[in-house]
């Protein structure tokens, strides 16, 4: 039994989310093959071969895959999954923008149900996944011949990026559907860690009052080497860009430390951060629901507490 895992990358480096997806594949059990589809992606293939637990790296290095267009990638994955000699029983990808874009199409091409955002593997057919914005966990069993699964990274501890020595095999086939073209992308640039990969996150909510006041949080974050997140209220009010949103309709995070500042703790926000290892809340309202999930709570005015915290951090 083999498992095909879609490697996530930007043609230069392997994304950390891939390591969590490989961990989920290990929990299922079987030979793990990483598919690196891209253009000029040899360095990614080399990195993929080092990942602990990976048995083989398949490299499809073609212009058609340069920007991970799902219209081109999905047929390639479906083709690989169906080749009888490959013996794939599972196809996995991270539940990221790319994974969520590509895998439903693979499931449709294979005519199977997709199993989305698993957080736990019970056995090779049975998985757990959150439903109702994370308020309940469903245990789902699939009888599909090939199971197409997206993996929520926060549910699985990443495997080591080094220590493996997988064979690298080139795939010549090109599946260029010719129905979409990559036009461009605007990537947010930040010196701070990426939200979903950060070990520490400092997030601000409506209580911050405006975008300028987020400078208080940037100061603390830089001292802690943290990423900065936000509630949807802060995003909707235009304080910060929407790529900083944490929650049900934002990013799902589970850092070692999550500091919520001026955030009430609505369930849609909790859905994105309640699996954080340690939660600290600063809120002036002692009745705020965030205190129900906080390990440490400070009832205080953030405009006093945050500068004080910042000066204590040196
Ligand atoms: C379908 C749907 C999806 C959603 N998805 C998301 C999502 O992904 N992420 C998300 O965050 N929300 C989401 N929401 C919105 C969510 O319901 C809340 O409205 C939002 O999380 C509230 O943000 P907030 O806590 O910043 O604001 P508020 O609820 O207004 O809370 C502000 C808090 O700041 C405190 N405060 C104010 N001033 C100070 C001060 N000086 N010092 C200390 N504390 C202070 C207040 O006591 C209050 O608790 C979603 C809603 C819906 C319906």
Coordinates of C-alpha atoms and ligand atoms in Angstrom, one line a residue, residues 205-207 231-233 245-250 262-266 268-269 282-285 288 300-303, ligand 1:
X205 CA -8.9 42.6 17.9
X206 CA -11.4 45.4 17.7
X207 CA -10.1 46.6 21.1
X231 CA -9.6 39.0 14.6
X232 CA -12.0 39.4 11.8
X233 CA -13.5 42.5 13.4
X245 CA -7.1 37.0 10.1
X246 CA -7.2 34.0 12.5
X247 CA -10.4 32.0 12.7
X248 CA -13.0 30.0 11.0
X249 CA -12.8 32.0 7.8
X250 CA -9.1 33.0 8.4
X262 CA -8.5 43.1 22.8
X263 CA -10.2 40.1 21.3
X264 CA -13.5 38.9 22.9
X265 CA -13.2 35.3 21.9
X266 CA -16.2 34.7 19.6
X268 CA -15.4 31.8 15.0
X269 CA -12.2 33.2 16.4
X282 CA -5.5 40.6 27.7
X283 CA -9.0 42.1 27.9
X284 CA -10.6 44.8 30.0
X285 CA -13.8 42.9 30.3
X288 CA -15.0 38.1 27.8
X300 CA -6.5 45.1 32.0
X301 CA -6.6 48.0 29.6
X302 CA -4.4 46.9 26.7
X303 CA -3.1 50.4 26.3
Ligands
LIG1 C1 -19.6 33.1 9.3 C2 -18.7 33.9 10.2 C3 -17.3 33.7 10.1 C4 -16.5 34.4 11.0 N1 -15.1 34.1 10.9 C5 -14.3 34.8 11.8 C6 -12.9 34.5 11.8 O1 -12.4 33.7 11.0 N2 -12.1 35.1 12.7 C7 -12.6 36.0 13.7 O2 -11.9 36.5 14.5 N3 -14.0 36.3 13.7 C8 -14.8 35.7 12.7 N4 -16.1 36.0 12.7 C9 -16.6 37.2 13.5 C10 -16.8 36.9 15.0 O3 -18.1 36.4 15.2 C11 -16.6 38.1 15.9 O4 -17.4 39.2 15.4 C12 -15.1 38.6 15.9 O5 -14.3 37.6 16.1 C13 -15.0 39.7 17.0 O6 -13.7 40.3 16.9 P1 -13.1 41.0 18.2 O7 -13.0 40.0 19.3 O8 -11.9 41.7 17.8 O9 -14.2 42.1 18.5 P2 -15.2 42.3 19.7 O10 -16.1 41.1 19.8 O11 -15.8 43.6 19.5 O12 -14.3 42.3 21.0 C14 -13.4 43.3 21.3 C15 -12.8 43.1 22.6 O13 -11.9 44.0 23.0 C16 -12.0 44.3 24.3 N5 -11.4 45.6 24.5 C17 -11.9 46.8 24.0 N6 -11.0 47.8 24.4 C18 -10.1 47.3 25.2 C19 -9.0 47.8 25.9 N7 -8.7 49.1 25.8 N8 -8.2 47.0 26.6 C20 -8.5 45.6 26.6 N9 -9.5 45.1 26.0 C21 -10.3 45.9 25.3 C22 -13.5 44.3 24.6 O14 -13.7 44.0 26.0 C23 -13.9 43.1 23.7 O15 -13.9 41.9 24.5 C24 -17.0 35.3 11.9 C25 -18.4 35.5 12.0 C26 -19.2 34.8 11.1 C27 -20.7 35.1 11.2

